[in-house]
Tab-separated table of N, CA and C in Angstrom:
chain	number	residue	atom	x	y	z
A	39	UNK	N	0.822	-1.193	0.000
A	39	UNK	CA	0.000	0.000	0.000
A	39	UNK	C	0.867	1.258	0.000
A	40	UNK	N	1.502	1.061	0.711
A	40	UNK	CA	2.720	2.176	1.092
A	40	UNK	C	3.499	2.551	-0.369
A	41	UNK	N	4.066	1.456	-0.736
A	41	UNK	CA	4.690	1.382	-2.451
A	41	UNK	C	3.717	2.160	-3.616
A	42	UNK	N	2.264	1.577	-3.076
A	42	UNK	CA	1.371	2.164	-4.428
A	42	UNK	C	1.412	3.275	-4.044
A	43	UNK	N	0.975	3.927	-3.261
A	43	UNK	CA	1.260	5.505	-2.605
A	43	UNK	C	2.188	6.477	-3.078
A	44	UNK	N	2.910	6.055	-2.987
A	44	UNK	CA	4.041	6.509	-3.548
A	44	UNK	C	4.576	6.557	-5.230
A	45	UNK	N	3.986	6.031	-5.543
A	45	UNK	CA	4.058	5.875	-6.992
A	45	UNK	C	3.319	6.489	-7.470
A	46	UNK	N	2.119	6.830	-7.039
A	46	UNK	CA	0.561	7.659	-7.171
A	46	UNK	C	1.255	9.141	-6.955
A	47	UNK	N	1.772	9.148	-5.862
A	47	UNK	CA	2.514	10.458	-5.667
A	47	UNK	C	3.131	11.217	-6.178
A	48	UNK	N	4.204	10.361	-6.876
A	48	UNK	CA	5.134	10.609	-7.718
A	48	UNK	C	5.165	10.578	-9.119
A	49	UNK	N	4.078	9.716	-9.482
A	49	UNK	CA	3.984	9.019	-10.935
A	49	UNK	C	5.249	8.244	-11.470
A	50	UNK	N	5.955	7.593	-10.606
A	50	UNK	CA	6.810	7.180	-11.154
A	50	UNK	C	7.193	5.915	-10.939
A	51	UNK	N	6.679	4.642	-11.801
A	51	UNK	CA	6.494	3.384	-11.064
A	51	UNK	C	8.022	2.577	-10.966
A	52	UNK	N	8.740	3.189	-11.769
A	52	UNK	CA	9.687	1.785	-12.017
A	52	UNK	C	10.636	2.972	-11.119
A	53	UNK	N	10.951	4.103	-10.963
A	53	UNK	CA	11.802	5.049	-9.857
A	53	UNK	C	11.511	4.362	-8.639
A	54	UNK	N	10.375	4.160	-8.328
A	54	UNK	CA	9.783	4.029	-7.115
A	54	UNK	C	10.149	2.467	-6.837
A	55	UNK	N	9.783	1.519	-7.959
A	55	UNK	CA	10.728	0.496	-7.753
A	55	UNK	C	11.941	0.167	-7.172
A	56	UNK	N	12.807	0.981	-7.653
A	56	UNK	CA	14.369	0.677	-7.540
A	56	UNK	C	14.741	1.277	-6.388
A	57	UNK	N	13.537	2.523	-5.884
A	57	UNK	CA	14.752	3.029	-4.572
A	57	UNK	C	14.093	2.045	-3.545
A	58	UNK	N	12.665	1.782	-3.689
A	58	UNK	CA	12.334	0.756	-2.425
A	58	UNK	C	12.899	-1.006	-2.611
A	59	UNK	N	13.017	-1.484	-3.764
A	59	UNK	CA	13.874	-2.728	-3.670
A	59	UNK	C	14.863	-3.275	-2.824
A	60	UNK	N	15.827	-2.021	-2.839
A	60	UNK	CA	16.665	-2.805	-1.066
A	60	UNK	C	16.182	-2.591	-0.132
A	61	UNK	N	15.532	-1.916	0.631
A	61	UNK	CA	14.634	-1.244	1.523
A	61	UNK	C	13.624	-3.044	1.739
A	62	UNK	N	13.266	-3.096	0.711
A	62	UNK	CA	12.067	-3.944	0.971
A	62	UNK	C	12.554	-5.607	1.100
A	63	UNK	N	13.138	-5.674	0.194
A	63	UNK	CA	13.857	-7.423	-0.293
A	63	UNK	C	14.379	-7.540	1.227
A	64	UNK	N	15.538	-6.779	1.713
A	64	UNK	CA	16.124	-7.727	2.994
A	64	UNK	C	15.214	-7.559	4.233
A	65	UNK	N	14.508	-6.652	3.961
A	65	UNK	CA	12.887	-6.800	5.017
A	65	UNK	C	12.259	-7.467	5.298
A	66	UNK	N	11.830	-7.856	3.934
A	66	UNK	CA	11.357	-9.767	3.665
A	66	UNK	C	12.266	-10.408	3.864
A	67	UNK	N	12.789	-10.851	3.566
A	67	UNK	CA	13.460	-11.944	3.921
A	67	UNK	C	14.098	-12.376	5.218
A	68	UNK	N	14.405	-11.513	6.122
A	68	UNK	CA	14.335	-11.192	7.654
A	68	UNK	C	12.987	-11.910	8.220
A	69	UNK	N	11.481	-11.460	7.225
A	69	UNK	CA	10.568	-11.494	8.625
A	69	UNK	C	9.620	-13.179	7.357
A	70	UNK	N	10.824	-13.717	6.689
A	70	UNK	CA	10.367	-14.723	6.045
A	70	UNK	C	9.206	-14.867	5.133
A	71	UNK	N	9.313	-13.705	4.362
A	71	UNK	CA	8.247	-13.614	3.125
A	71	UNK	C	9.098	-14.217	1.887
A	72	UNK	N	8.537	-14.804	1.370
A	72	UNK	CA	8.740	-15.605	0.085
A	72	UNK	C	9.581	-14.293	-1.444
A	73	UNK	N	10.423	-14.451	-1.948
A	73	UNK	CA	11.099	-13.795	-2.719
A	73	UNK	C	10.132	-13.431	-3.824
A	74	UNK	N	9.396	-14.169	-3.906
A	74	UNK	CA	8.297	-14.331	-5.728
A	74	UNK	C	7.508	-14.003	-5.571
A	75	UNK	N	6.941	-14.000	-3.797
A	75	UNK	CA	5.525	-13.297	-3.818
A	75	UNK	C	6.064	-11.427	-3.326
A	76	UNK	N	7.630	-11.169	-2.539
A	76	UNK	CA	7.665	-9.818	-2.405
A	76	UNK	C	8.099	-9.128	-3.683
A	77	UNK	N	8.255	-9.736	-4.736
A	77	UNK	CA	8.730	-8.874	-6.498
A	77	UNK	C	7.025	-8.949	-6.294
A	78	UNK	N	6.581	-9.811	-6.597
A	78	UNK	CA	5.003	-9.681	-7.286
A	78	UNK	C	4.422	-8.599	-6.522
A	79	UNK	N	4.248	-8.398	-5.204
A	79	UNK	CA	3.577	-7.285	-4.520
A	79	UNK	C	3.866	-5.730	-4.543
A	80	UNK	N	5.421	-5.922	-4.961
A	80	UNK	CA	6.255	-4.631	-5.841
A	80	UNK	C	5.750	-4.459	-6.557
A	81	UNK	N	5.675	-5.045	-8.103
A	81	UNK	CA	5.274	-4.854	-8.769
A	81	UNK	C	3.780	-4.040	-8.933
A	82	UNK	N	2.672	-5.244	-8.677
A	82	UNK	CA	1.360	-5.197	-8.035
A	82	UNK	C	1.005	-3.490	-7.657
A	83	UNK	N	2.144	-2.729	-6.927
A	83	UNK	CA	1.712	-1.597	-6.081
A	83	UNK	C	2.053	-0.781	-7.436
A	84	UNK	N	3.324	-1.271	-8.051
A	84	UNK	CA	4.009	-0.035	-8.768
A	84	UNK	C	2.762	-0.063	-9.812
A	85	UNK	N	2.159	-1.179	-10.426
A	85	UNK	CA	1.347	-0.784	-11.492
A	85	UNK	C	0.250	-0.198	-11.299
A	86	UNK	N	-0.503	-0.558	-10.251
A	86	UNK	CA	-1.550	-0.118	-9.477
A	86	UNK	C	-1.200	1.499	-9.665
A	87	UNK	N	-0.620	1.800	-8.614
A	87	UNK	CA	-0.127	3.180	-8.335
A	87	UNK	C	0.267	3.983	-9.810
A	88	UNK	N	0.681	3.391	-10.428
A	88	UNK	CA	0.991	4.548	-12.350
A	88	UNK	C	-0.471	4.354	-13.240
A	89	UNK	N	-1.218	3.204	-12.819
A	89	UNK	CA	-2.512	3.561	-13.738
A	89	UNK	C	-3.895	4.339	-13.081
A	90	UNK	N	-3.333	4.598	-11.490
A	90	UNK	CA	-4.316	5.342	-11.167
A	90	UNK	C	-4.181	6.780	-11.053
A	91	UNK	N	-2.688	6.926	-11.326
A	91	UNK	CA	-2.284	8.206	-11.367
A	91	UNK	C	-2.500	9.309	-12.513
A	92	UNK	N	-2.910	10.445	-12.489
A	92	UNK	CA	-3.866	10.928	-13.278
A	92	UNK	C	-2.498	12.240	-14.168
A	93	UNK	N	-1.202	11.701	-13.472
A	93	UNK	CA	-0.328	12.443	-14.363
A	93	UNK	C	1.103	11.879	-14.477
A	94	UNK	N	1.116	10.701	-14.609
A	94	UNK	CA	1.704	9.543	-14.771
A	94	UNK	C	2.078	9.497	-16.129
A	95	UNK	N	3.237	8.934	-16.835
A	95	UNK	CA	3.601	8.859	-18.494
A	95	UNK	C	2.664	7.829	-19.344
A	96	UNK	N	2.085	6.991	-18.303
A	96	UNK	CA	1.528	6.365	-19.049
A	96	UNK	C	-0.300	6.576	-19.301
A	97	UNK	N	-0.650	6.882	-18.316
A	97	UNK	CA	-2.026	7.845	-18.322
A	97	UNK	C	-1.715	9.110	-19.547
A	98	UNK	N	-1.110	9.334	-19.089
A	98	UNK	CA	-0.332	11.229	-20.019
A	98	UNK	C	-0.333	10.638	-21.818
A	99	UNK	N	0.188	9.759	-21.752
A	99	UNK	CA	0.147	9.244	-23.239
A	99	UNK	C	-0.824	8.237	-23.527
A	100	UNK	N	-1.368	7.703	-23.304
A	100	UNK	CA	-2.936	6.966	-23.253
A	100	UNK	C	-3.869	8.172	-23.440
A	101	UNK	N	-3.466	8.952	-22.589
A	101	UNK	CA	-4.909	10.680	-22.694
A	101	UNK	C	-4.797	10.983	-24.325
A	102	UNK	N	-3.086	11.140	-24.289
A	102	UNK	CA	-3.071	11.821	-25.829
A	102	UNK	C	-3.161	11.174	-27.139
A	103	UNK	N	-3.143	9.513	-26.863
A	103	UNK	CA	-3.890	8.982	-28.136
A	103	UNK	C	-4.927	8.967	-28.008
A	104	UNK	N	-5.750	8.940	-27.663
A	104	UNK	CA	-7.010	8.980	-27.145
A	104	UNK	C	-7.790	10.318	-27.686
A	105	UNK	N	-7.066	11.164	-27.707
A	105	UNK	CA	-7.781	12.380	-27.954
A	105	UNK	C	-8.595	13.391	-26.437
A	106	UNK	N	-7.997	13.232	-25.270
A	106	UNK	CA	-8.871	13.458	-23.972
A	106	UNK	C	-7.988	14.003	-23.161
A	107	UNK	N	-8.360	14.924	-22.101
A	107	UNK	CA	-7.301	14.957	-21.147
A	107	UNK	C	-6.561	14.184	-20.317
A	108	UNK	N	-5.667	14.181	-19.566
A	108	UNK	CA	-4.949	13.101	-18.931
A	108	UNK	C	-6.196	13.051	-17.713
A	109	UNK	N	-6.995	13.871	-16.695
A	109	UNK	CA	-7.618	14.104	-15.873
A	109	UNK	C	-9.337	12.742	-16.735
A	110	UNK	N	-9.188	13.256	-17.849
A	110	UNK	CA	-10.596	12.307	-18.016
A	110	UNK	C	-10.119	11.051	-18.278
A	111	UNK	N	-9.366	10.731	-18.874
A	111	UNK	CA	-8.522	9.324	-18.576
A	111	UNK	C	-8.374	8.633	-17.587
A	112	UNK	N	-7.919	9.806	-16.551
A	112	UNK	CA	-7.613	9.078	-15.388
A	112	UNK	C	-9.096	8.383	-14.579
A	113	UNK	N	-10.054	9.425	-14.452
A	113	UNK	CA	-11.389	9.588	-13.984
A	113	UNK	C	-11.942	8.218	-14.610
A	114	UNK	N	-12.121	7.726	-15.717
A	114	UNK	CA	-12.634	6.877	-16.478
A	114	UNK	C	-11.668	5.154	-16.214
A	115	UNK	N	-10.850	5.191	-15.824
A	115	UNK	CA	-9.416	4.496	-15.698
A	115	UNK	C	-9.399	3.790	-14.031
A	116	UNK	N	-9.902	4.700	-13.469
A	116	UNK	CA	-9.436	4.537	-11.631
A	116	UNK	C	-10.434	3.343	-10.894
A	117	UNK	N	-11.745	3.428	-11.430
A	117	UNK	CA	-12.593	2.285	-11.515
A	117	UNK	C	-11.616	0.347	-11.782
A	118	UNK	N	-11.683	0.631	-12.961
A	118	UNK	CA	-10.941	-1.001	-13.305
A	118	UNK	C	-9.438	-0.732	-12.370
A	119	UNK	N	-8.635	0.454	-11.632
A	119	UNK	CA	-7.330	0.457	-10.857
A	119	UNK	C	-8.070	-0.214	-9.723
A	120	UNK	N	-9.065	0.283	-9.374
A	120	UNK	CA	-9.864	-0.105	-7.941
A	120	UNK	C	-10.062	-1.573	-7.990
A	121	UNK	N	-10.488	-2.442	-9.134
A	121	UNK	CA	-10.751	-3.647	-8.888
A	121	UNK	C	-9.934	-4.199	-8.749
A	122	UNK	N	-8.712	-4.201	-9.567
A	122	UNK	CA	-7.614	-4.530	-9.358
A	122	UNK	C	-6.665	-4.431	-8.456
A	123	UNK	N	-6.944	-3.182	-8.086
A	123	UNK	CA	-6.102	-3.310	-6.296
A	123	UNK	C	-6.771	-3.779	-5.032
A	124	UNK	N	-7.631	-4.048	-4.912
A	124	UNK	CA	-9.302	-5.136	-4.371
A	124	UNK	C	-8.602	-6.382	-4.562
A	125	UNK	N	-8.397	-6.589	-5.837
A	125	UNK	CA	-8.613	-8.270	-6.257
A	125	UNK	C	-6.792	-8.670	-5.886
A	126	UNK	N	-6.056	-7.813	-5.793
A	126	UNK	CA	-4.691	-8.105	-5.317
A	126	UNK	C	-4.736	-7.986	-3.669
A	127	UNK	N	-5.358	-7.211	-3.371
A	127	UNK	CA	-5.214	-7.140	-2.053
A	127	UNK	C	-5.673	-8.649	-1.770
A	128	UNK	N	-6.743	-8.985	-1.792
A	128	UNK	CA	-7.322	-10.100	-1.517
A	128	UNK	C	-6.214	-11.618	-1.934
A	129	UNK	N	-6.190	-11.428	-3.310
A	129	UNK	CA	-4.794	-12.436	-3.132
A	129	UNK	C	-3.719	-12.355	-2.468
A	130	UNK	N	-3.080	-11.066	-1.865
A	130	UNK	CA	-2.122	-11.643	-1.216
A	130	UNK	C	-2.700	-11.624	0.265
A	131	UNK	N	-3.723	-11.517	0.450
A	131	UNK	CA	-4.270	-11.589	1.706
A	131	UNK	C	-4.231	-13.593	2.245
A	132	UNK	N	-4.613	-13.957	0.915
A	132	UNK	CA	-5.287	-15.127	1.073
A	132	UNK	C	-3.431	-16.117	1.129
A	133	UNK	N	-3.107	-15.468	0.106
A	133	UNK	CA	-1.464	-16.147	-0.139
A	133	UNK	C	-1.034	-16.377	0.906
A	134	UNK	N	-0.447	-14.980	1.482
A	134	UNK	CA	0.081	-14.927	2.966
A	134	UNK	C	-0.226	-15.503	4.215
């Protein structure tokens, strides 16, 4: 949650990746979380967090093929982010 946050914040999913990766990996692995499920939950946040972000490169260029602002993109967009961060939460709820 914290990861998607931050990425939402920033718009910047794969930045946001790399500075929390050491931060996070020997965290896990200390308190015995599985290596495949803490990349996947990285991941999980970083994508989450850049498609709900409403000024993000990839919203920003999705708006402009599209023909729309990045703001109605996003608005139209944050719905299917919501299920998807629902339906992840819940899997790693259930994983863990």
């Amino acid at each position: 949650m914290v990861t998607g946050g931050l990425v939402f914040a920033s718009a910047s999913s794969w930045g946001t990746f790399a500075v929390a990766m050491p931060i996070i990996l020997p965290l896990a692995e200390q308190i015995g979380v599985p290596l495949h499920l803490t990349i996947a939950a990285m991941l999980s946040a970083s994508a989450a967090g850049s498609h709900s972000c409403f000024f993000s490169d990839s919203t920003v260029l999705s708006a402009q093929g599209s023909g729309c602002t990045s703001m109605q993109h996003a608005t139209t967009q944050f719905p299917y982010a919501l299920i998807g961060i629902v339906a992840t939460t819940l899997f790693f709820i259930v994983v863990a």
